[in-house]
Short mmCIF file of C-alpha atoms in Angstrom, two decimals:
data_model
loop_
_atom_site.label_atom_id
_atom_site.label_comp_id
_atom_site.label_asym_id
_atom_site.label_seq_id
_atom_site.Cartn_x
_atom_site.Cartn_y
_atom_site.Cartn_z
CA MET A 1 13.92 -40.41 21.63
CA LYS A 2 17.68 -40.29 21.29
CA ASP A 3 17.11 -37.84 18.47
CA GLN A 4 15.89 -35.34 20.99
CA LYS A 5 19.28 -35.19 22.65
CA TYR A 6 21.07 -34.40 19.41
CA ILE A 7 18.44 -31.93 18.32
CA SER A 8 18.93 -30.06 21.56
CA PHE A 9 22.69 -30.06 20.96
CA LEU A 10 22.14 -28.62 17.50
CA LEU A 11 19.90 -25.90 18.88
CA LYS A 12 22.52 -24.96 21.41
CA ILE A 13 25.18 -24.86 18.73
CA TRP A 14 23.05 -22.52 16.64
CA LYS A 15 22.56 -20.27 19.63
CA GLY A 16 26.24 -20.35 20.35
CA GLU A 17 25.65 -21.89 23.76
CA ALA A 18 26.95 -25.42 23.25
CA ALA A 19 29.60 -26.84 25.54
CA LYS A 20 32.64 -28.38 23.93
CA GLU A 21 31.62 -31.91 25.00
CA GLU A 22 28.21 -31.46 23.42
CA GLN A 23 29.70 -30.32 20.10
CA GLU A 24 32.05 -33.29 20.15
CA ALA A 25 29.33 -35.77 21.05
CA LEU A 26 27.26 -34.51 18.15
CA ASP A 27 30.15 -34.71 15.71
CA SER A 28 30.96 -38.28 16.56
CA TRP A 29 27.30 -39.35 16.47
CA GLU A 30 26.99 -37.73 13.06
CA LYS A 31 30.03 -39.48 11.69
CA SER A 32 29.05 -42.86 13.08
CA SER A 33 26.48 -43.67 10.38
CA ASP A 34 25.05 -42.34 7.12
CA THR A 35 21.57 -42.33 8.60
CA ASN A 36 22.75 -40.08 11.38
CA LYS A 37 24.49 -37.78 8.94
CA ALA A 38 21.36 -37.51 6.81
CA PHE A 39 19.34 -36.77 9.94
CA ILE A 40 21.65 -33.91 10.88
CA ASP A 41 21.70 -32.54 7.34
CA GLU A 42 17.92 -32.61 7.07
CA THR A 43 17.50 -30.93 10.42
CA LYS A 44 19.95 -28.22 9.41
CA ASN A 45 18.12 -27.84 6.11
CA ALA A 46 14.77 -27.42 7.84
CA TRP A 47 16.21 -24.82 10.21
CA ASP A 48 17.79 -22.98 7.33
CA LEU A 49 14.67 -22.90 5.18
CA THR A 50 12.42 -21.79 8.01
CA VAL A 51 14.14 -18.40 8.16
CA ASP A 52 11.89 -17.35 5.27
CA TYR A 53 8.63 -18.05 7.06
CA LYS A 54 6.07 -15.44 6.02
CA ALA A 55 8.84 -13.42 4.35
CA GLY A 56 6.54 -12.87 1.38
CA PHE A 57 4.23 -10.59 3.34
CA GLU A 58 4.76 -7.04 2.12
CA PRO A 59 2.08 -4.80 3.63
CA ASP A 60 1.19 -1.52 1.97
CA VAL A 61 3.13 0.99 4.08
CA ASP A 62 1.37 4.07 2.68
CA ALA A 63 -2.07 2.63 3.32
CA GLY A 64 -1.04 1.61 6.83
CA LEU A 65 0.35 5.06 7.55
CA SER A 66 -2.84 6.74 6.31
CA LYS A 67 -4.88 4.57 8.59
CA LEU A 68 -2.65 5.40 11.55
CA ARG A 69 -2.81 9.12 10.80
CA ALA A 70 -6.60 8.96 10.64
CA LYS A 71 -6.69 7.37 14.04
CA ILE A 72 -4.30 9.96 15.48
CA ALA A 73 -6.28 12.82 13.94
CA ALA A 74 -9.50 11.53 15.46
CA GLU A 75 -7.91 11.75 18.87
CA SER A 76 -6.77 15.34 18.58
CA PRO A 77 -9.46 17.53 20.09
CA THR A 78 -10.06 20.93 18.57
CA THR A 79 -12.40 22.33 21.12
CA THR A 80 -9.83 23.04 23.79
CA LYS A 81 -8.70 26.40 22.49
CA VAL A 82 -12.27 27.60 22.65
CA VAL A 83 -12.62 26.56 26.27
CA GLU A 84 -9.69 28.74 27.24
CA MET A 85 -11.42 31.82 25.91
CA ARG A 86 -14.68 31.12 27.61
CA PRO A 87 -13.97 32.32 31.13
CA ARG A 88 -13.18 35.81 29.91
CA ARG A 89 -16.31 36.00 27.76
CA THR A 90 -18.56 34.69 30.48
CA PHE A 91 -17.14 37.22 32.86
CA PHE A 92 -17.74 40.00 30.38
CA LYS A 93 -21.27 38.87 29.66
CA ALA A 94 -21.99 38.50 33.33
CA ALA A 95 -20.78 42.04 33.89
CA VAL A 96 -23.01 43.33 31.10
CA ALA A 97 -26.02 41.43 32.38
CA ILE A 98 -25.57 42.90 35.84
CA ALA A 99 -25.25 46.41 34.48
CA LEU A 100 -28.48 45.98 32.54
CA LEU A 101 -30.31 44.61 35.55
CA LEU A 102 -29.21 47.51 37.67
CA GLY A 103 -29.90 50.30 35.23
CA LEU A 104 -32.39 49.58 32.57
CA GLY A 105 -35.76 48.22 33.64
CA PHE A 106 -38.02 48.20 30.60
CA LEU A 107 -35.16 47.91 28.09
CA LEU A 108 -34.06 44.80 29.97
CA ARG A 109 -37.22 42.98 28.97
CA ASN A 110 -36.55 43.72 25.30
CA VAL A 111 -33.01 42.48 25.42
CA LEU A 112 -34.02 39.19 26.96
CA THR A 113 -36.87 38.40 24.60
CA SER A 114 -35.71 39.69 21.26
CA THR A 115 -33.00 37.43 19.98
CA ASP A 116 -31.05 38.63 17.03
CA TRP A 117 -31.51 35.58 14.82
CA GLN A 118 -29.23 35.19 11.84
CA GLU A 119 -29.69 32.78 8.98
CA LEU A 120 -27.01 30.88 7.09
CA ARG A 121 -28.14 29.08 3.95
CA VAL A 122 -25.86 26.70 2.07
CA ALA A 123 -26.58 25.94 -1.57
CA MET A 124 -26.51 22.48 -3.15
CA GLY A 125 -22.99 21.35 -3.97
CA ASP A 126 -21.50 23.67 -1.39
CA THR A 127 -20.35 23.50 2.24
CA GLN A 128 -19.80 26.33 4.65
CA GLU A 129 -18.19 26.89 8.03
CA ILE A 130 -19.16 29.18 10.82
CA THR A 131 -17.97 29.90 14.33
CA LEU A 132 -20.62 31.04 16.77
CA ASP A 133 -20.50 33.53 19.57
CA ASP A 134 -19.42 30.94 22.16
CA GLY A 135 -16.70 29.50 19.92
CA THR A 136 -18.75 26.53 18.72
CA HIS A 137 -17.58 25.56 15.26
CA ILE A 138 -20.06 24.25 12.71
CA VAL A 139 -19.57 22.94 9.19
CA LEU A 140 -22.75 22.87 7.14
CA ASN A 141 -23.30 20.45 4.29
CA GLU A 142 -25.06 21.35 1.05
CA GLY A 143 -28.70 22.30 1.06
CA SER A 144 -28.68 23.16 4.74
CA THR A 145 -29.91 26.12 6.74
CA LEU A 146 -28.81 27.19 10.19
CA HIS A 147 -30.67 29.73 12.31
CA TYR A 148 -28.57 31.09 15.14
CA PRO A 149 -28.52 34.10 17.40
CA GLN A 150 -25.78 36.67 17.09
CA VAL A 151 -25.21 36.40 20.82
CA PHE A 152 -26.21 33.52 23.09
CA GLY A 153 -28.31 34.24 26.12
CA LYS A 154 -29.05 31.93 29.03
CA LYS A 155 -29.42 29.03 26.65
CA ARG A 156 -27.42 28.24 23.56
CA THR A 157 -29.99 27.28 20.93
CA VAL A 158 -29.72 26.97 17.17
CA LYS A 159 -32.07 25.57 14.55
CA LEU A 160 -30.88 23.25 11.82
CA SER A 161 -32.46 21.95 8.67
CA GLY A 162 -30.10 19.78 6.61
CA GLU A 163 -26.78 18.36 7.77
CA ALA A 164 -23.94 19.75 9.84
CA PHE A 165 -20.93 18.67 11.83
CA PHE A 166 -20.72 20.35 15.22
CA GLU A 167 -17.77 20.96 17.52
CA VAL A 168 -19.46 22.43 20.53
CA ALA A 169 -17.47 24.58 22.92
CA LYS A 170 -17.58 23.35 26.48
CA ASP A 171 -19.88 25.28 28.75
CA ALA A 172 -21.25 23.31 31.65
CA GLN A 173 -23.50 26.22 32.63
CA ARG A 174 -25.23 26.41 29.29
CA PRO A 175 -26.16 23.29 27.37
CA PHE A 176 -26.05 23.67 23.60
CA ILE A 177 -29.36 22.79 21.98
CA ILE A 178 -29.98 22.02 18.34
CA GLU A 179 -33.56 22.04 17.17
CA THR A 180 -34.51 20.29 13.97
CA THR A 181 -38.07 20.17 12.71
CA GLU A 182 -38.84 17.03 14.71
CA THR A 183 -36.15 16.61 17.34
CA GLU A 184 -34.00 18.30 19.88
CA ILE A 185 -30.35 17.53 20.53
CA LYS A 186 -28.73 18.68 23.73
CA VAL A 187 -24.98 18.78 24.29
CA LEU A 188 -22.50 19.94 26.84
CA GLY A 189 -19.33 20.06 24.78
CA THR A 190 -18.50 17.55 22.16
CA SER A 191 -18.25 16.83 18.43
CA PHE A 192 -20.91 15.05 16.44
CA ASN A 193 -22.88 14.95 13.20
CA VAL A 194 -26.56 15.78 12.76
CA ARG A 195 -28.45 14.79 9.64
CA ALA A 196 -31.99 16.21 9.35
CA TYR A 197 -32.91 16.94 5.76
CA THR A 198 -36.62 17.71 5.38
CA THR A 199 -36.64 15.59 2.21
CA GLU A 200 -35.52 12.53 4.17
CA LYS A 201 -37.97 11.21 6.72
CA ILE A 202 -35.37 10.71 9.42
CA THR A 203 -33.14 12.64 11.80
CA GLU A 204 -29.82 11.05 12.52
CA VAL A 205 -27.15 11.89 15.08
CA GLN A 206 -23.71 10.38 15.25
CA VAL A 207 -21.28 11.27 18.02
CA LYS A 208 -17.57 11.55 17.47
CA THR A 209 -16.45 12.71 20.94
CA GLY A 210 -18.28 13.59 24.15
CA LYS A 211 -21.95 13.01 24.98
CA VAL A 212 -25.19 14.08 23.46
CA SER A 213 -28.80 13.83 24.51
CA PHE A 214 -31.11 13.17 21.57
CA SER A 215 -34.91 13.40 21.86
CA PRO A 216 -38.07 14.01 19.83
CA LYS A 217 -39.55 17.44 20.50
CA ASN A 218 -42.22 17.66 23.17
CA ASN A 219 -41.24 14.30 24.52
CA ASP A 220 -39.67 13.23 27.79
CA VAL A 221 -37.90 10.28 26.24
CA ALA A 222 -34.27 11.01 25.45
CA LEU A 223 -31.38 8.81 24.33
CA THR A 224 -27.90 9.55 25.60
CA LEU A 225 -25.26 8.90 22.98
CA GLY A 226 -21.56 8.55 23.62
CA VAL A 227 -18.46 8.18 21.45
CA ASN A 228 -19.21 6.49 18.12
CA ASP A 229 -22.86 6.01 19.05
CA LYS A 230 -25.48 6.71 16.46
CA ALA A 231 -29.26 6.98 16.64
CA THR A 232 -32.00 7.58 14.12
CA PHE A 233 -35.38 9.16 14.65
CA HIS A 234 -38.07 8.13 12.18
CA ASN A 235 -40.51 10.99 11.60
CA GLU A 236 -43.47 8.86 10.58
CA THR A 237 -43.31 6.08 13.13
CA ARG A 238 -41.91 8.47 15.79
CA ALA A 239 -39.44 5.73 16.73
CA LEU A 240 -36.02 6.63 18.16
CA ILE A 241 -33.65 3.81 17.41
CA PRO A 242 -30.04 3.50 18.55
CA SER A 243 -27.64 1.89 16.13
CA LYS A 244 -24.98 -0.61 17.14
CA ASP A 245 -22.68 -0.15 14.22
CA ALA A 246 -22.12 3.53 13.80
CA SER A 247 -20.74 4.23 10.38
CA LEU A 248 -17.20 5.42 10.11
CA ASN A 249 -18.47 7.24 7.07
CA ALA A 250 -21.36 9.24 8.52
CA ILE A 251 -19.15 12.31 8.26
CA SER A 252 -17.53 11.46 4.92
CA TRP A 253 -19.05 14.57 3.37
CA TYR A 254 -17.02 16.55 5.89
CA SER A 255 -13.84 14.48 6.07
CA GLN A 256 -13.78 13.61 2.34
CA GLN A 257 -12.74 10.17 3.38
CA LEU A 258 -14.36 6.77 3.08
CA SER A 259 -13.12 4.28 5.59
CA PHE A 260 -14.00 0.59 5.83
CA GLU A 261 -12.78 -1.79 8.51
CA LYS A 262 -14.02 -5.34 7.96
CA ALA A 263 -17.23 -3.73 6.77
CA PRO A 264 -19.84 -6.03 5.23
CA LEU A 265 -20.38 -5.33 1.55
CA SER A 266 -23.98 -4.31 2.19
CA LYS A 267 -22.74 -1.47 4.36
CA VAL A 268 -20.02 -0.47 1.91
CA ILE A 269 -22.72 -0.12 -0.73
CA THR A 270 -24.92 1.97 1.54
CA ASP A 271 -22.04 4.33 2.30
CA LEU A 272 -21.04 4.66 -1.35
CA GLU A 273 -24.65 5.35 -2.36
CA ARG A 274 -24.83 8.15 0.14
CA TYR A 275 -21.44 9.63 -0.65
CA PHE A 276 -21.80 9.66 -4.45
CA LYS A 277 -25.60 10.02 -4.50
CA ILE A 278 -26.04 6.95 -6.66
CA GLU A 279 -27.93 3.69 -6.55
CA ILE A 280 -26.04 0.38 -6.50
CA ASN A 281 -27.76 -2.96 -7.03
CA LEU A 282 -25.89 -6.02 -5.80
CA LYS A 283 -27.34 -8.89 -7.78
CA ASN A 284 -25.83 -11.70 -5.74
CA THR A 285 -27.18 -11.09 -2.24
CA ASN A 286 -25.02 -13.90 -0.84
CA LEU A 287 -22.14 -11.45 -1.05
CA GLU A 288 -23.71 -9.01 1.40
CA THR A 289 -21.56 -10.28 4.23
CA CYS A 290 -18.24 -10.21 2.35
CA GLU A 291 -15.75 -8.16 4.32
CA PHE A 292 -13.96 -5.13 2.96
CA THR A 293 -11.15 -3.14 4.56
CA SER A 294 -9.68 -0.03 3.03
CA ILE A 295 -9.40 3.76 3.28
CA PHE A 296 -10.01 6.18 0.43
CA ASN A 297 -9.16 9.87 0.50
CA LYS A 298 -11.19 12.13 -1.81
CA PRO A 299 -12.24 9.13 -3.92
CA ASP A 300 -13.72 9.64 -7.38
CA GLU A 301 -16.76 7.63 -8.32
CA ALA A 302 -15.41 5.70 -11.29
CA THR A 303 -12.22 4.55 -9.54
CA MET A 304 -14.14 3.62 -6.42
CA MET A 305 -16.67 1.48 -8.28
CA GLN A 306 -13.92 -0.21 -10.24
CA THR A 307 -11.91 -0.93 -7.08
CA LEU A 308 -14.96 -2.50 -5.49
CA ALA A 309 -15.65 -4.61 -8.57
CA THR A 310 -12.07 -5.83 -8.70
CA ALA A 311 -11.94 -6.61 -4.98
CA PHE A 312 -14.77 -9.09 -5.22
CA ASP A 313 -14.44 -10.17 -8.83
CA LEU A 314 -17.72 -8.48 -9.76
CA ARG A 315 -18.88 -7.35 -13.17
CA LEU A 316 -19.73 -3.65 -13.08
CA LYS A 317 -22.60 -2.34 -15.21
CA GLN A 318 -23.69 1.27 -15.34
CA LEU A 319 -27.35 1.51 -16.26
CA ASN A 320 -27.48 5.29 -16.18
CA PRO A 321 -25.39 8.11 -14.63
CA GLN A 322 -26.85 7.41 -11.17
CA THR A 323 -27.36 3.67 -11.21
CA TYR A 324 -24.89 0.79 -11.10
CA GLU A 325 -25.32 -2.95 -11.09
CA LEU A 326 -22.80 -5.44 -9.63
CA VAL A 327 -23.12 -8.96 -11.03
CA GLY A 328 -21.50 -12.28 -10.08
CA GLY A 329 -18.48 -12.07 -7.82
CA ARG A 330 -17.24 -13.89 -4.75
CA CYS A 331 -16.01 -12.97 -1.30
CA ASP A 332 -12.44 -14.09 -1.65
CA MET B 1 16.82 3.48 5.03
CA SER B 2 20.08 5.39 5.41
CA LYS B 3 18.08 8.41 6.58
CA ASN B 4 17.27 6.62 9.80
CA ALA B 5 20.91 5.90 10.57
CA GLU B 6 21.18 9.61 11.33
CA TYR B 7 19.02 9.20 14.37
CA SER B 8 20.38 7.70 17.55
CA ASP B 9 17.81 6.62 20.09
CA GLU B 10 17.95 9.76 22.20
CA LYS B 11 17.35 11.73 19.04
CA TRP B 12 14.32 9.60 18.19
CA ILE B 13 12.80 10.30 21.58
CA LYS B 14 13.53 13.99 21.23
CA LEU B 15 12.07 14.08 17.72
CA LEU B 16 8.95 12.32 18.96
CA GLN B 17 8.43 15.17 21.36
CA THR B 18 9.35 18.07 19.12
CA ASP B 19 7.94 16.91 15.80
CA SER B 20 5.94 13.77 16.46
CA ASN B 21 4.41 13.68 12.98
CA LYS B 22 7.81 13.48 11.34
CA ALA B 23 9.07 10.95 13.89
CA ILE B 24 6.10 8.64 13.49
CA ASP B 25 6.37 8.98 9.73
CA LEU B 26 10.04 8.00 9.62
CA LEU B 27 9.71 5.21 12.18
CA PHE B 28 6.65 3.80 10.44
CA ARG B 29 8.29 3.73 7.04
CA ALA B 30 11.41 2.18 8.48
CA TYR B 31 9.86 -0.60 10.54
CA TYR B 32 6.25 -1.24 9.52
CA GLY B 33 7.00 -4.05 7.08
CA GLU B 34 9.35 -5.87 9.39
CA LEU B 35 7.05 -5.56 12.39
CA CYS B 36 4.03 -6.73 10.38
CA ARG B 37 5.93 -9.83 9.34
CA ALA B 38 6.98 -10.51 12.93
CA VAL B 39 3.36 -10.27 14.09
CA TYR B 40 2.07 -12.24 11.11
CA ARG B 41 4.35 -15.12 12.03
CA ILE B 42 2.54 -15.40 15.34
CA VAL B 43 -0.98 -14.31 14.34
CA PRO B 44 -1.72 -15.94 10.99
CA ASN B 45 -4.07 -13.23 9.70
CA LYS B 46 -2.72 -10.39 7.59
CA ASN B 47 -5.40 -7.86 8.52
CA VAL B 48 -5.04 -8.52 12.22
CA ALA B 49 -1.26 -8.41 11.89
CA GLU B 50 -1.45 -4.96 10.30
CA ASP B 51 -3.98 -3.73 12.88
CA LEU B 52 -1.84 -4.87 15.79
CA THR B 53 1.27 -3.31 14.27
CA GLN B 54 -0.51 -0.02 13.73
CA GLU B 55 -1.56 -0.10 17.36
CA VAL B 56 2.10 -0.34 18.32
CA PHE B 57 2.81 2.95 16.56
CA TYR B 58 -0.38 4.49 17.85
CA GLU B 59 0.60 3.72 21.42
CA LEU B 60 4.05 5.08 20.79
CA TRP B 61 2.45 8.32 19.66
CA LYS B 62 0.22 8.40 22.73
CA LYS B 63 3.16 7.88 25.07
CA LYS B 64 5.50 10.23 23.28
CA ASP B 65 5.77 12.71 26.10
CA ASN B 66 6.52 10.07 28.70
CA LEU B 67 8.85 7.71 26.94
CA ILE B 68 11.56 5.79 28.72
CA ILE B 69 13.25 3.41 26.35
CA LYS B 70 15.88 1.15 27.82
CA SER B 71 17.06 -0.45 24.62
CA THR B 72 16.76 0.81 21.05
CA VAL B 73 13.58 2.30 19.63
CA LYS B 74 13.44 -0.60 17.20
CA GLY B 75 13.81 -3.11 20.03
CA TYR B 76 11.09 -1.31 21.95
CA LEU B 77 8.71 -1.44 18.99
CA LYS B 78 9.53 -5.09 18.36
CA ARG B 79 8.91 -6.06 21.97
CA SER B 80 5.63 -4.19 21.96
CA ALA B 81 4.56 -5.95 18.76
CA ILE B 82 5.39 -9.39 20.12
CA ASN B 83 3.53 -8.70 23.36
CA LYS B 84 0.48 -7.62 21.44
CA SER B 85 0.67 -10.73 19.29
CA LEU B 86 0.88 -13.01 22.30
CA ASN B 87 -1.98 -11.22 24.03
CA TYR B 88 -4.03 -11.61 20.89
CA VAL B 89 -3.49 -15.36 20.59
CA ARG B 90 -4.19 -15.70 24.30
CA ASP B 91 -7.46 -13.85 23.87
CA GLN B 92 -8.33 -16.19 21.05
CA LYS B 93 -8.38 -18.88 23.75
CA MET B 94 -5.26 -20.66 22.68
CA LYS B 95 -4.38 -22.51 25.83
CA PHE B 96 -0.76 -22.68 26.82
CA ASP B 97 -0.12 -25.32 29.43
CA ASP B 98 2.20 -28.15 30.23
CA ALA B 99 -0.23 -30.90 29.36
CA ASP B 100 -0.54 -32.28 25.85
CA GLU B 101 3.04 -33.50 25.49
CA GLY B 102 2.27 -36.55 23.35
CA GLU B 103 4.91 -38.01 21.07
CA ILE B 104 4.31 -38.08 17.36
CA GLU B 105 5.45 -40.88 15.14
CA LEU B 106 6.78 -39.69 11.83
CA LYS B 107 7.89 -41.76 8.93
CA ASP B 108 11.43 -40.98 8.03
CA SER B 109 12.11 -39.26 4.75
CA LYS B 110 14.60 -41.90 3.58
CA HIS B 111 16.49 -39.68 1.20
CA SER B 112 13.60 -38.47 -0.92
CA PRO B 113 14.72 -36.90 -4.17
CA GLN B 114 15.71 -33.28 -3.88
CA GLN B 115 13.27 -30.86 -5.36
CA LYS B 116 14.33 -27.48 -6.63
CA LEU B 117 11.43 -25.06 -6.60
CA GLU B 118 10.75 -21.56 -7.80
CA ALA B 119 11.34 -19.09 -4.99
CA ALA B 120 7.63 -18.29 -4.67
CA ASP B 121 6.69 -21.95 -4.47
CA LEU B 122 9.38 -22.64 -1.91
CA GLN B 123 7.96 -19.77 0.13
CA LYS B 124 4.56 -21.45 0.08
CA VAL B 125 6.03 -24.80 1.10
CA ILE B 126 7.84 -23.25 4.04
CA ASP B 127 4.79 -21.28 5.19
CA LYS B 128 2.58 -24.33 4.89
CA ALA B 129 5.00 -26.56 6.78
CA ILE B 130 5.24 -24.23 9.76
CA ASP B 131 1.52 -23.42 9.69
CA SER B 132 0.85 -27.14 9.90
CA LEU B 133 2.46 -27.33 13.33
CA PRO B 134 0.08 -27.56 16.29
CA GLU B 135 -0.71 -23.98 17.38
CA LYS B 136 1.15 -23.96 20.68
CA CYS B 137 4.15 -25.65 19.12
CA ARG B 138 4.18 -23.17 16.26
CA VAL B 139 4.12 -20.09 18.47
CA ILE B 140 6.91 -21.41 20.68
CA PHE B 141 8.98 -22.31 17.64
CA VAL B 142 8.46 -18.85 16.12
CA LEU B 143 9.43 -17.07 19.34
CA SER B 144 12.64 -19.06 19.53
CA ARG B 145 13.54 -19.01 15.86
CA PHE B 146 12.72 -15.38 15.05
CA GLU B 147 12.61 -13.35 18.20
CA ALA B 148 15.79 -14.65 19.83
CA LEU B 149 13.99 -15.15 23.12
CA SER B 150 15.60 -17.48 25.61
CA TYR B 151 13.69 -20.55 26.74
CA GLN B 152 13.26 -18.85 30.08
CA GLU B 153 11.76 -15.77 28.46
CA ILE B 154 9.41 -17.85 26.35
CA ALA B 155 8.40 -19.90 29.38
CA ASN B 156 7.67 -16.72 31.35
CA SER B 157 5.70 -15.11 28.50
CA LEU B 158 3.46 -18.12 28.08
CA GLY B 159 3.22 -19.32 31.67
CA ILE B 160 4.71 -22.75 31.02
CA SER B 161 7.83 -24.62 32.07
CA ILE B 162 11.19 -24.43 30.33
CA LYS B 163 11.00 -28.17 29.73
CA THR B 164 7.80 -27.71 27.78
CA VAL B 165 9.46 -25.02 25.68
CA GLU B 166 12.37 -27.31 24.87
CA ASN B 167 10.09 -30.22 24.04
CA GLN B 168 7.91 -28.13 21.78
CA ILE B 169 10.86 -26.77 19.82
CA SER B 170 12.27 -30.26 19.35
CA LYS B 171 8.84 -31.45 18.30
CA ALA B 172 8.66 -28.63 15.76
CA LEU B 173 12.06 -29.47 14.33
CA LYS B 174 11.16 -33.15 14.08
CA ILE B 175 8.07 -32.38 12.07
CA LEU B 176 9.76 -29.75 9.92
CA ARG B 177 12.76 -31.95 9.21
CA VAL B 178 10.49 -34.50 7.61
CA LYS B 179 8.27 -32.01 5.80
CA LEU B 180 11.11 -29.98 4.36
CA ALA B 181 13.54 -32.80 3.60
CA PRO B 182 12.57 -32.93 -0.10
CA TYR B 183 13.40 -29.26 -0.59
CA ARG B 184 16.62 -27.32 -0.87
CA ARG B 185 17.40 -23.70 -1.50
CA GLU B 186 18.63 -22.73 -4.95
#
């Protein structure tokens, strides 16, 4: 117990707060026996060595900075500039509509019912961007088709087959509606991804910002999805299922980035299969819950597969250009 | 590193407002490693340590237009990182209270032979010795040893008495004295 007194003196001395009497008391106690001296030396030694605690931790600054930038970019909205333009356009359109109502009886009916539908088709291996009449910005993924009117009327409706990322301009008066073959997605102003390839038997929506209402056509049931929510509609079973863990990588085709944050290996594999259009068989299913954290920008397939193999000590086999096998391995 | 000496703190704040990308970039590269280590000393998980540190910079970016920094930018970032670390360990249900003050009996080292180790091995020994401290004791020791917080500040941060802080640091030193006695620096 006496030791405590001298330890506290030492601590004060190291902080530069010790009174003269305390320094002197310590010195004389130290000199009074070899045991005491050894005690003081060992305590000083311990204090000295501890300065290196965790000094060996050298985090990857570039990786950390990329991750931070990704988070900052996700928070920077791009729809605002469109909103500023809207009031003028609405005013103009309102003025036009009034003029038509006043002057042109039978022509009016034509204008309202004949919509000037345009078609945008994107080939395989390609992506294309378009900005619509109201300022809504859409990026279409390969093999997709968008039907849209040249000018929006009372409703803003487009038809999508394939996959696209939408940044919908805010317009509280006119909800933006996306029709796919099986479902309808209604939005007020937001950014989200829709995946509805006719070759896949599902329609999937993932929201990045804002709110979306997602429902099967001709059905009163609708799911409201908020930030990072995802839901999938299964064409055959007609089931609309919300998903708890929305994938950070649902829009990888658009962002060219694969991002994993403590993702279970099973999910990493699913995302890689989708991104590279390959099949990956994990032989040791016990590894499905291994956690993986990393970000890859514009990754190439070979490097990505090798990185994964190395991370979990797996043996990588390529059975054919589209199929890989991962054998053995361990989580840590 | 010398690049950052060009910026005084008013200039950092100004740069954050005029060219926030460049400011965040420079600040991150200058302080990320050091801040991660500071957090890692308190929260013994590398991934969490990096996440919390990134949050520090993220919040700096969010507040960039309303910043009032009373000390240096580095001090501000450090303080933010420590606060986040303490909040994290608190959320992990690590109870800080004045109970649990039991004495520990330790066998004295009795002049064990000095061991000279490779730097990397010595690092491991040091990390292991401090990690072996009881959680509360370890955090208090780290705050005193590395963050130059006064006993009063530590007591306030953790909601305990100054006496407890003193006792815990002495307890830490007692344990570490014995565990590290066989080792010396090169």
